[in-house]
Amino acid sequence: MQAARERLVRWEDPHASASALRALPGLEAIRAVRDGLVPPPPIANLIGFRIVEADEGRVVFEGTPAEEHYNPIGVVHGGFALALCDSAMGCAIHTMLPAGVGYTTTDVQVRFIRAITVGTGPVTCEGKVVHVGRSTAVAEATLRDAGGRVLGTGTTACAVFRP
C-alpha cells in the first residue's frame, strides 16, 4: 500500500475579509481579492482556485485539478467544476453591485461536458452577467482547459439584498 498523501490548507479570517469587501463597490471588491489586497475566501484556498481577471460583469477564475479533487471513479469530482462555475458567476454579479449590497445563490446548474483529470492541467472559468435587477441577478459560465476546449457550462440565479 502506498503512503497517504496530505495537503495543508491555510486561510485568514473570512469575517474580516467580508467586512472589508462590503465597504467597496463590487468591481473594486473583486479586484481587491484578485490583487491580494484582501485575502481570498477560505473555499478558494481549500479547493485551489483564484481570480485572474475581473471587469464589469465578467470574472475569470483559474484552478488546477489535483489528486485531492478525485472521486471514487478516478476523475476529478464534479464539485470542483461546480465550485469554479458558482464562484465565477457569483463574482461576475458582484462586480455589478454597489458597496453594501449583497447577494446569494438561489440556484445553480452546471453541465459537465468532458471529464477533468490531473492530466487536464489548469482550467479557467469565465463568468458573465446576463441580468442584474433590483432583487435578482442571472449569470452564465464556461469552463475551459488550457487549449480552449469546453469542459462544462453553467447558469445561476442570485437573490440581491439591498440595505
CSV table of N, CA and C in Angstrom, one decimal:
chain,number,residue,atom,x,y,z
A,1,MET,N,0.8,-1.2,0.0
A,1,MET,CA,0.0,0.0,0.0
A,1,MET,C,0.9,1.3,0.0
A,2,GLN,N,0.5,2.2,-0.8
A,2,GLN,CA,1.3,3.5,-0.9
A,2,GLN,C,1.1,4.3,0.3
A,3,ALA,N,2.0,5.2,0.6
A,3,ALA,CA,1.9,6.2,1.7
A,3,ALA,C,0.8,7.1,1.4
A,4,ALA,N,0.1,7.5,2.4
A,4,ALA,CA,-1.0,8.5,2.3
A,4,ALA,C,-0.4,9.9,1.9
A,5,ARG,N,-1.2,10.6,1.1
A,5,ARG,CA,-0.8,11.9,0.7
A,5,ARG,C,-1.5,12.9,1.7
A,6,GLU,N,-1.0,14.1,1.8
A,6,GLU,CA,-1.6,15.1,2.6
A,6,GLU,C,-1.4,16.5,2.0
A,7,ARG,N,-2.3,17.4,2.4
A,7,ARG,CA,-2.3,18.7,2.0
A,7,ARG,C,-2.6,19.6,3.1
A,8,LEU,N,-1.9,20.7,3.3
A,8,LEU,CA,-2.1,21.6,4.4
A,8,LEU,C,-2.8,22.8,3.8
A,9,VAL,N,-3.9,23.3,4.4
A,9,VAL,CA,-4.7,24.4,3.9
A,9,VAL,C,-4.7,25.5,5.0
A,10,ARG,N,-4.3,26.7,4.6
A,10,ARG,CA,-4.3,27.8,5.5
A,10,ARG,C,-5.2,28.9,4.9
A,11,TRP,N,-5.8,29.7,5.8
A,11,TRP,CA,-6.7,30.8,5.4
A,11,TRP,C,-6.7,31.8,6.5
A,12,GLU,N,-7.2,33.0,6.1
A,12,GLU,CA,-7.4,34.1,7.0
A,12,GLU,C,-8.8,34.3,7.4
A,13,ASP,N,-9.1,35.0,8.4
A,13,ASP,CA,-10.4,35.2,9.0
A,13,ASP,C,-11.4,35.7,7.9
A,14,PRO,N,-12.4,34.9,7.5
A,14,PRO,CA,-13.3,35.3,6.5
A,14,PRO,C,-14.2,36.4,6.8
A,15,HIS,N,-14.5,36.6,8.1
A,15,HIS,CA,-15.3,37.7,8.6
A,15,HIS,C,-14.7,39.0,8.3
A,16,ALA,N,-13.4,39.1,8.6
A,16,ALA,CA,-12.6,40.3,8.4
A,16,ALA,C,-12.6,40.7,6.9
A,17,SER,N,-12.4,39.7,6.1
A,17,SER,CA,-12.4,39.9,4.6
A,17,SER,C,-13.7,40.4,4.1
A,18,ALA,N,-14.8,39.7,4.6
A,18,ALA,CA,-16.1,40.1,4.1
A,18,ALA,C,-16.5,41.5,4.6
A,19,SER,N,-16.1,41.9,5.8
A,19,SER,CA,-16.3,43.2,6.2
A,19,SER,C,-15.6,44.3,5.4
A,20,ALA,N,-14.4,44.0,5.0
A,20,ALA,CA,-13.6,44.9,4.2
A,20,ALA,C,-14.2,45.0,2.8
A,21,LEU,N,-14.7,43.9,2.3
A,21,LEU,CA,-15.3,43.9,0.9
A,21,LEU,C,-16.6,44.6,0.9
A,22,ARG,N,-17.4,44.5,1.9
A,22,ARG,CA,-18.7,45.2,1.9
A,22,ARG,C,-18.6,46.7,1.8
A,23,ALA,N,-17.5,47.3,2.2
A,23,ALA,CA,-17.3,48.7,2.1
A,23,ALA,C,-16.9,49.2,0.7
A,24,LEU,N,-16.6,48.2,-0.2
A,24,LEU,CA,-16.2,48.6,-1.5
A,24,LEU,C,-17.3,48.3,-2.6
A,25,PRO,N,-17.3,49.1,-3.6
A,25,PRO,CA,-18.2,48.8,-4.8
A,25,PRO,C,-17.8,47.4,-5.3
A,26,GLY,N,-18.7,46.7,-5.9
A,26,GLY,CA,-18.4,45.3,-6.3
A,26,GLY,C,-17.2,45.0,-7.1
A,27,LEU,N,-17.0,45.8,-8.2
A,27,LEU,CA,-15.8,45.6,-9.0
A,27,LEU,C,-14.5,45.8,-8.3
A,28,GLU,N,-14.5,46.9,-7.5
A,28,GLU,CA,-13.3,47.1,-6.6
A,28,GLU,C,-13.1,46.0,-5.6
A,29,ALA,N,-14.1,45.5,-5.1
A,29,ALA,CA,-14.0,44.4,-4.1
A,29,ALA,C,-13.4,43.1,-4.8
A,30,ILE,N,-13.9,42.8,-5.9
A,30,ILE,CA,-13.4,41.6,-6.6
A,30,ILE,C,-11.9,41.8,-7.0
A,31,ARG,N,-11.6,43.0,-7.5
A,31,ARG,CA,-10.2,43.3,-7.9
A,31,ARG,C,-9.3,43.3,-6.7
A,32,ALA,N,-9.8,43.7,-5.5
A,32,ALA,CA,-9.0,43.7,-4.3
A,32,ALA,C,-8.6,42.3,-3.9
A,33,VAL,N,-9.5,41.3,-4.1
A,33,VAL,CA,-9.2,39.9,-3.8
A,33,VAL,C,-8.2,39.4,-4.9
A,34,ARG,N,-8.5,39.7,-6.1
A,34,ARG,CA,-7.6,39.3,-7.2
A,34,ARG,C,-6.2,39.8,-7.0
A,35,ASP,N,-6.1,41.0,-6.5
A,35,ASP,CA,-4.8,41.7,-6.4
A,35,ASP,C,-4.1,41.4,-5.0
A,36,GLY,N,-4.7,40.6,-4.2
A,36,GLY,CA,-4.2,40.2,-2.9
A,36,GLY,C,-4.3,41.3,-1.8
A,37,LEU,N,-5.1,42.3,-2.1
A,37,LEU,CA,-5.2,43.4,-1.1
A,37,LEU,C,-6.2,43.0,0.0
A,38,VAL,N,-7.1,42.0,-0.3
A,38,VAL,CA,-8.0,41.4,0.7
A,38,VAL,C,-7.8,39.9,0.5
A,39,PRO,N,-7.6,39.1,1.6
A,39,PRO,CA,-7.5,37.7,1.5
A,39,PRO,C,-8.7,37.0,0.8
A,40,PRO,N,-8.4,36.0,0.0
A,40,PRO,CA,-9.5,35.3,-0.6
A,40,PRO,C,-10.3,34.5,0.4
A,41,PRO,N,-11.5,34.1,0.1
A,41,PRO,CA,-12.3,33.3,1.0
A,41,PRO,C,-11.7,32.0,1.2
A,42,PRO,N,-11.9,31.3,2.3
A,42,PRO,CA,-11.3,30.0,2.6
A,42,PRO,C,-11.5,29.0,1.5
A,43,ILE,N,-12.7,29.0,0.9
A,43,ILE,CA,-13.0,28.0,-0.1
A,43,ILE,C,-12.0,28.0,-1.3
A,44,ALA,N,-11.5,29.2,-1.6
A,44,ALA,CA,-10.5,29.3,-2.7
A,44,ALA,C,-9.2,28.6,-2.3
A,45,ASN,N,-8.8,28.7,-1.1
A,45,ASN,CA,-7.6,28.0,-0.6
A,45,ASN,C,-7.8,26.5,-0.5
A,46,LEU,N,-9.0,26.2,0.0
A,46,LEU,CA,-9.3,24.7,0.2
A,46,LEU,C,-9.4,24.0,-1.2
A,47,ILE,N,-10.0,24.6,-2.2
A,47,ILE,CA,-10.2,23.9,-3.5
A,47,ILE,C,-9.0,24.2,-4.4
A,48,GLY,N,-8.4,25.4,-4.2
A,48,GLY,CA,-7.2,25.7,-5.0
A,48,GLY,C,-7.6,26.5,-6.3
A,49,PHE,N,-8.3,27.6,-6.2
A,49,PHE,CA,-8.6,28.4,-7.3
A,49,PHE,C,-8.4,29.9,-7.0
A,50,ARG,N,-8.3,30.7,-8.0
A,50,ARG,CA,-8.1,32.2,-7.8
A,50,ARG,C,-8.7,33.0,-8.9
A,51,ILE,N,-8.9,34.3,-8.6
A,51,ILE,CA,-9.4,35.2,-9.6
A,51,ILE,C,-8.2,35.7,-10.5
A,52,VAL,N,-8.3,35.6,-11.8
A,52,VAL,CA,-7.2,36.1,-12.7
A,52,VAL,C,-7.6,37.3,-13.5
A,53,GLU,N,-8.9,37.5,-13.7
A,53,GLU,CA,-9.4,38.6,-14.4
A,53,GLU,C,-10.7,39.1,-13.8
A,54,ALA,N,-10.9,40.4,-13.8
A,54,ALA,CA,-12.2,41.0,-13.3
A,54,ALA,C,-12.5,42.3,-14.0
A,55,ASP,N,-13.6,42.3,-14.6
A,55,ASP,CA,-14.1,43.5,-15.3
A,55,ASP,C,-15.6,43.6,-14.9
A,56,GLU,N,-16.2,44.7,-15.3
A,56,GLU,CA,-17.6,44.9,-15.0
A,56,GLU,C,-18.4,43.8,-15.7
A,57,GLY,N,-19.1,43.0,-14.9
A,57,GLY,CA,-20.0,41.9,-15.4
A,57,GLY,C,-19.2,40.7,-15.9
A,58,ARG,N,-17.9,40.6,-15.6
A,58,ARG,CA,-17.1,39.4,-16.1
A,58,ARG,C,-16.0,39.1,-15.2
A,59,VAL,N,-15.9,37.9,-14.8
A,59,VAL,CA,-14.8,37.4,-13.9
A,59,VAL,C,-14.3,36.1,-14.4
A,60,VAL,N,-12.9,35.9,-14.4
A,60,VAL,CA,-12.3,34.7,-14.8
A,60,VAL,C,-11.6,34.1,-13.6
A,61,PHE,N,-11.9,32.8,-13.3
A,61,PHE,CA,-11.1,32.1,-12.2
A,61,PHE,C,-10.2,31.1,-12.9
A,62,GLU,N,-9.2,30.7,-12.2
A,62,GLU,CA,-8.3,29.7,-12.7
A,62,GLU,C,-8.0,28.7,-11.5
A,63,GLY,N,-8.0,27.4,-11.9
A,63,GLY,CA,-7.8,26.3,-10.9
A,63,GLY,C,-7.0,25.2,-11.6
A,64,THR,N,-6.3,24.5,-10.8
A,64,THR,CA,-5.6,23.3,-11.3
A,64,THR,C,-6.1,22.0,-10.6
A,65,PRO,N,-6.7,21.1,-11.4
A,65,PRO,CA,-7.2,19.9,-10.8
A,65,PRO,C,-6.0,19.1,-10.2
A,66,ALA,N,-6.2,18.5,-9.1
A,66,ALA,CA,-5.2,17.7,-8.4
A,66,ALA,C,-5.8,16.4,-7.9
A,67,GLU,N,-4.9,15.5,-7.4
A,67,GLU,CA,-5.4,14.3,-6.8
A,67,GLU,C,-6.4,14.4,-5.7
A,68,GLU,N,-6.3,15.5,-4.9
A,68,GLU,CA,-7.2,15.6,-3.8
A,68,GLU,C,-8.6,16.0,-4.3
A,69,HIS,N,-8.8,16.3,-5.6
A,69,HIS,CA,-10.1,16.5,-6.1
A,69,HIS,C,-10.8,15.3,-6.7
A,70,TYR,N,-10.1,14.2,-6.7
A,70,TYR,CA,-10.6,13.0,-7.3
A,70,TYR,C,-11.8,12.3,-6.5
A,71,ASN,N,-12.7,11.7,-7.3
A,71,ASN,CA,-13.8,11.0,-6.7
A,71,ASN,C,-13.5,9.5,-6.8
A,72,PRO,N,-14.3,8.6,-6.4
A,72,PRO,CA,-14.0,7.2,-6.4
A,72,PRO,C,-13.9,6.5,-7.8
A,73,ILE,N,-14.3,7.2,-8.8
A,73,ILE,CA,-14.2,6.5,-10.2
A,73,ILE,C,-12.9,7.0,-10.9
A,74,GLY,N,-12.1,7.8,-10.2
A,74,GLY,CA,-10.8,8.1,-10.8
A,74,GLY,C,-10.7,9.4,-11.7
A,75,VAL,N,-11.7,10.3,-11.5
A,75,VAL,CA,-11.6,11.6,-12.2
A,75,VAL,C,-11.9,12.6,-11.2
A,76,VAL,N,-11.7,13.9,-11.6
A,76,VAL,CA,-12.0,15.0,-10.7
A,76,VAL,C,-13.5,15.1,-10.4
A,77,HIS,N,-13.8,15.2,-9.1
A,77,HIS,CA,-15.2,15.3,-8.7
A,77,HIS,C,-15.9,16.5,-9.3
A,78,GLY,N,-17.1,16.4,-9.7
A,78,GLY,CA,-17.9,17.5,-10.3
A,78,GLY,C,-18.0,18.7,-9.4
A,79,GLY,N,-17.8,18.5,-8.1
A,79,GLY,CA,-17.8,19.7,-7.2
A,79,GLY,C,-16.7,20.7,-7.4
A,80,PHE,N,-15.6,20.2,-7.9
A,80,PHE,CA,-14.5,21.1,-8.3
A,80,PHE,C,-15.0,22.1,-9.4
A,81,ALA,N,-15.6,21.5,-10.5
A,81,ALA,CA,-16.1,22.3,-11.6
A,81,ALA,C,-17.2,23.2,-11.2
A,82,LEU,N,-18.1,22.7,-10.4
A,82,LEU,CA,-19.3,23.4,-9.9
A,82,LEU,C,-18.8,24.6,-9.0
A,83,ALA,N,-17.8,24.4,-8.1
A,83,ALA,CA,-17.4,25.5,-7.3
A,83,ALA,C,-16.7,26.6,-8.1
A,84,LEU,N,-15.9,26.2,-9.1
A,84,LEU,CA,-15.4,27.2,-10.0
A,84,LEU,C,-16.5,28.0,-10.8
A,85,CYS,N,-17.5,27.3,-11.3
A,85,CYS,CA,-18.5,28.0,-12.0
A,85,CYS,C,-19.4,28.9,-11.1
A,86,ASP,N,-19.7,28.3,-9.9
A,86,ASP,CA,-20.5,29.1,-9.0
A,86,ASP,C,-19.8,30.4,-8.5
A,87,SER,N,-18.5,30.2,-8.3
A,87,SER,CA,-17.7,31.4,-7.8
A,87,SER,C,-17.5,32.4,-8.9
A,88,ALA,N,-17.3,32.0,-10.2
A,88,ALA,CA,-17.1,32.9,-11.3
A,88,ALA,C,-18.4,33.6,-11.6
A,89,MET,N,-19.5,32.9,-11.6
A,89,MET,CA,-20.8,33.6,-11.8
A,89,MET,C,-21.2,34.5,-10.7
A,90,GLY,N,-21.0,34.1,-9.5
A,90,GLY,CA,-21.4,35.0,-8.4
A,90,GLY,C,-20.5,36.2,-8.3
A,91,CYS,N,-19.2,36.0,-8.6
A,91,CYS,CA,-18.3,37.2,-8.6
A,91,CYS,C,-18.6,38.1,-9.7
A,92,ALA,N,-19.0,37.6,-10.9
A,92,ALA,CA,-19.4,38.4,-12.0
A,92,ALA,C,-20.6,39.3,-11.6
A,93,ILE,N,-21.5,38.7,-10.9
A,93,ILE,CA,-22.7,39.5,-10.4
A,93,ILE,C,-22.2,40.5,-9.4
A,94,HIS,N,-21.3,40.1,-8.5
A,94,HIS,CA,-20.8,41.1,-7.5
A,94,HIS,C,-20.2,42.3,-8.1
A,95,THR,N,-19.5,42.2,-9.3
A,95,THR,CA,-18.9,43.3,-10.0
A,95,THR,C,-19.9,44.4,-10.4
A,96,MET,N,-21.2,44.0,-10.4
A,96,MET,CA,-22.2,45.0,-10.9
A,96,MET,C,-22.9,45.6,-9.7
A,97,LEU,N,-22.6,45.3,-8.5
A,97,LEU,CA,-23.3,45.8,-7.3
A,97,LEU,C,-22.6,46.9,-6.6
A,98,PRO,N,-23.3,47.9,-6.1
A,98,PRO,CA,-22.7,48.9,-5.3
A,98,PRO,C,-22.3,48.4,-3.9
A,99,ALA,N,-21.4,49.2,-3.3
A,99,ALA,CA,-21.0,48.9,-1.9
A,99,ALA,C,-22.2,48.6,-1.0
A,100,GLY,N,-22.0,47.7,-0.2
A,100,GLY,CA,-23.0,47.4,0.8
A,100,GLY,C,-24.2,46.5,0.3
A,101,VAL,N,-24.2,46.2,-0.9
A,101,VAL,CA,-25.3,45.4,-1.5
A,101,VAL,C,-24.8,43.9,-1.6
A,102,GLY,N,-25.5,43.0,-1.1
A,102,GLY,CA,-25.1,41.6,-1.1
A,102,GLY,C,-25.9,40.7,-2.0
A,103,TYR,N,-25.6,39.5,-2.1
A,103,TYR,CA,-26.3,38.5,-3.0
A,103,TYR,C,-26.0,37.1,-2.4
A,104,THR,N,-26.9,36.2,-2.8
A,104,THR,CA,-26.6,34.8,-2.6
A,104,THR,C,-27.2,34.0,-3.7
A,105,THR,N,-26.6,32.9,-4.0
A,105,THR,CA,-27.1,31.9,-5.0
A,105,THR,C,-28.4,31.3,-4.6
A,106,THR,N,-29.4,31.4,-5.5
A,106,THR,CA,-30.7,30.7,-5.2
A,106,THR,C,-30.7,29.4,-5.9
A,107,ASP,N,-30.1,29.3,-7.1
A,107,ASP,CA,-30.0,28.0,-7.8
A,107,ASP,C,-28.8,28.1,-8.8
A,108,VAL,N,-28.3,27.0,-9.0
A,108,VAL,CA,-27.1,26.9,-10.0
A,108,VAL,C,-27.3,25.6,-10.7
A,109,GLN,N,-26.9,25.6,-12.0
A,109,GLN,CA,-26.9,24.4,-12.8
A,109,GLN,C,-25.6,24.4,-13.6
A,110,VAL,N,-24.9,23.3,-13.5
A,110,VAL,CA,-23.7,23.1,-14.2
A,110,VAL,C,-23.8,21.8,-15.1
A,111,ARG,N,-23.4,21.9,-16.3
A,111,ARG,CA,-23.5,20.8,-17.2
A,111,ARG,C,-22.0,20.4,-17.5
A,112,PHE,N,-21.6,19.1,-17.1
A,112,PHE,CA,-20.3,18.6,-17.4
A,112,PHE,C,-20.2,18.0,-18.8
A,113,ILE,N,-19.3,18.5,-19.6
A,113,ILE,CA,-19.2,18.1,-20.9
A,113,ILE,C,-18.0,17.1,-21.1
A,114,ARG,N,-16.9,17.3,-20.5
A,114,ARG,CA,-15.8,16.4,-20.5
A,114,ARG,C,-15.2,16.1,-19.1
A,115,ALA,N,-14.7,15.0,-19.0
A,115,ALA,CA,-14.1,14.6,-17.7
A,115,ALA,C,-12.9,15.5,-17.4
A,116,ILE,N,-12.6,15.8,-16.2
A,116,ILE,CA,-11.4,16.5,-15.8
A,116,ILE,C,-10.6,15.6,-15.0
A,117,THR,N,-9.3,15.6,-15.3
A,117,THR,CA,-8.3,14.8,-14.5
A,117,THR,C,-7.1,15.6,-14.2
A,118,VAL,N,-6.1,15.1,-13.5
A,118,VAL,CA,-4.9,15.8,-13.3
A,118,VAL,C,-4.2,16.1,-14.6
A,119,GLY,N,-4.3,15.2,-15.6
A,119,GLY,CA,-3.8,15.5,-16.9
A,119,GLY,C,-4.4,16.6,-17.7
A,120,THR,N,-5.6,17.0,-17.3
A,120,THR,CA,-6.2,18.2,-17.9
A,120,THR,C,-5.4,19.4,-17.8
A,121,GLY,N,-4.7,19.6,-16.7
A,121,GLY,CA,-3.9,20.8,-16.4
A,121,GLY,C,-4.8,21.9,-15.9
A,122,PRO,N,-4.2,23.1,-15.9
A,122,PRO,CA,-5.0,24.3,-15.4
A,122,PRO,C,-6.3,24.5,-16.3
A,123,VAL,N,-7.3,24.9,-15.6
A,123,VAL,CA,-8.6,25.2,-16.2
A,123,VAL,C,-9.0,26.7,-15.8
A,124,THR,N,-9.8,27.3,-16.7
A,124,THR,CA,-10.3,28.6,-16.4
A,124,THR,C,-11.8,28.6,-16.5
A,125,CYS,N,-12.4,29.4,-15.7
A,125,CYS,CA,-13.9,29.5,-15.8
A,125,CYS,C,-14.2,31.0,-15.9
A,126,GLU,N,-14.9,31.3,-17.0
A,126,GLU,CA,-15.3,32.7,-17.2
A,126,GLU,C,-16.8,32.8,-16.8
A,127,GLY,N,-17.1,33.7,-15.9
A,127,GLY,CA,-18.5,34.0,-15.5
A,127,GLY,C,-18.9,35.3,-16.1
A,128,LYS,N,-20.1,35.4,-16.7
A,128,LYS,CA,-20.6,36.6,-17.3
A,128,LYS,C,-22.0,36.9,-16.8
A,129,VAL,N,-22.3,38.2,-16.5
A,129,VAL,CA,-23.6,38.6,-16.1
A,129,VAL,C,-24.5,38.6,-17.3
A,130,VAL,N,-25.7,38.0,-17.1
A,130,VAL,CA,-26.8,38.1,-18.1
A,130,VAL,C,-27.8,39.2,-17.7
A,131,HIS,N,-28.1,39.3,-16.4
A,131,HIS,CA,-29.0,40.3,-16.0
A,131,HIS,C,-28.8,40.6,-14.5
A,132,VAL,N,-28.8,41.9,-14.1
A,132,VAL,CA,-28.8,42.3,-12.7
A,132,VAL,C,-30.0,43.3,-12.5
A,133,GLY,N,-30.9,42.8,-11.7
A,133,GLY,CA,-32.1,43.7,-11.4
A,133,GLY,C,-32.0,44.1,-9.9
A,134,ARG,N,-33.1,44.7,-9.5
A,134,ARG,CA,-33.2,45.2,-8.1
A,134,ARG,C,-33.1,44.0,-7.1
A,135,SER,N,-33.8,42.9,-7.4
A,135,SER,CA,-33.8,41.8,-6.4
A,135,SER,C,-33.3,40.5,-6.9
A,136,THR,N,-33.0,40.4,-8.2
A,136,THR,CA,-32.5,39.1,-8.7
A,136,THR,C,-31.4,39.4,-9.8
A,137,ALA,N,-30.5,38.4,-9.9
A,137,ALA,CA,-29.4,38.5,-10.9
A,137,ALA,C,-29.2,37.1,-11.6
A,138,VAL,N,-28.8,37.1,-12.8
A,138,VAL,CA,-28.6,35.9,-13.5
A,138,VAL,C,-27.2,36.0,-14.2
A,139,ALA,N,-26.5,34.9,-14.2
A,139,ALA,CA,-25.2,34.8,-14.9
A,139,ALA,C,-25.0,33.5,-15.5
A,140,GLU,N,-23.9,33.4,-16.4
A,140,GLU,CA,-23.6,32.1,-17.0
A,140,GLU,C,-22.1,31.9,-17.0
A,141,ALA,N,-21.7,30.7,-17.1
A,141,ALA,CA,-20.2,30.4,-17.0
A,141,ALA,C,-19.8,29.4,-18.1
A,142,THR,N,-18.6,29.5,-18.5
A,142,THR,CA,-18.0,28.5,-19.4
A,142,THR,C,-16.6,28.1,-18.7
A,143,LEU,N,-16.4,26.8,-18.5
A,143,LEU,CA,-15.2,26.2,-18.0
A,143,LEU,C,-14.4,25.6,-19.2
A,144,ARG,N,-13.1,26.0,-19.3
A,144,ARG,CA,-12.3,25.5,-20.4
A,144,ARG,C,-11.0,25.0,-19.9
A,145,ASP,N,-10.4,24.1,-20.7
A,145,ASP,CA,-9.0,23.7,-20.5
A,145,ASP,C,-8.0,24.7,-21.1
A,146,ALA,N,-6.7,24.5,-20.9
A,146,ALA,CA,-5.7,25.4,-21.5
A,146,ALA,C,-5.8,25.5,-23.0
A,147,GLY,N,-6.3,24.5,-23.7
A,147,GLY,CA,-6.4,24.5,-25.1
A,147,GLY,C,-7.7,25.2,-25.6
A,148,GLY,N,-8.5,25.6,-24.7
A,148,GLY,CA,-9.8,26.3,-25.0
A,148,GLY,C,-11.0,25.3,-25.2
A,149,ARG,N,-10.8,24.0,-25.0
A,149,ARG,CA,-11.9,23.1,-25.1
A,149,ARG,C,-12.9,23.3,-23.9
A,150,VAL,N,-14.1,23.3,-24.3
A,150,VAL,CA,-15.2,23.5,-23.2
A,150,VAL,C,-15.3,22.2,-22.4
A,151,LEU,N,-15.2,22.4,-21.1
A,151,LEU,CA,-15.3,21.2,-20.2
A,151,LEU,C,-16.7,21.2,-19.5
A,152,GLY,N,-17.3,22.4,-19.4
A,152,GLY,CA,-18.6,22.5,-18.8
A,152,GLY,C,-19.2,23.9,-18.9
A,153,THR,N,-20.5,24.0,-18.7
A,153,THR,CA,-21.1,25.3,-18.8
A,153,THR,C,-22.1,25.4,-17.6
A,154,GLY,N,-22.5,26.6,-17.2
A,154,GLY,CA,-23.4,26.7,-16.1
A,154,GLY,C,-24.2,28.0,-16.1
A,155,THR,N,-25.2,28.0,-15.3
A,155,THR,CA,-26.1,29.2,-15.2
A,155,THR,C,-26.4,29.3,-13.7
A,156,THR,N,-26.7,30.5,-13.3
A,156,THR,CA,-27.1,30.7,-11.9
A,156,THR,C,-28.1,31.8,-11.8
A,157,ALA,N,-28.9,31.8,-10.7
A,157,ALA,CA,-29.7,32.9,-10.3
A,157,ALA,C,-29.3,33.3,-8.9
A,158,CYS,N,-29.3,34.6,-8.6
A,158,CYS,CA,-29.0,35.0,-7.3
A,158,CYS,C,-30.0,36.0,-6.8
A,159,ALA,N,-30.3,35.9,-5.5
A,159,ALA,CA,-31.1,37.0,-4.8
A,159,ALA,C,-30.2,38.1,-4.5
A,160,VAL,N,-30.6,39.3,-4.7
A,160,VAL,CA,-29.8,40.5,-4.4
A,160,VAL,C,-30.4,41.2,-3.2
A,161,PHE,N,-29.6,41.5,-2.2
A,161,PHE,CA,-30.0,42.1,-0.9
A,161,PHE,C,-29.6,43.5,-0.8
A,162,ARG,N,-30.5,44.4,-0.8
A,162,ARG,CA,-30.2,45.9,-0.8
A,162,ARG,C,-30.5,46.4,0.6
A,163,PRO,N,-29.7,47.3,1.2
A,163,PRO,CA,-30.0,47.8,2.5
A,163,PRO,C,-31.3,48.6,2.5
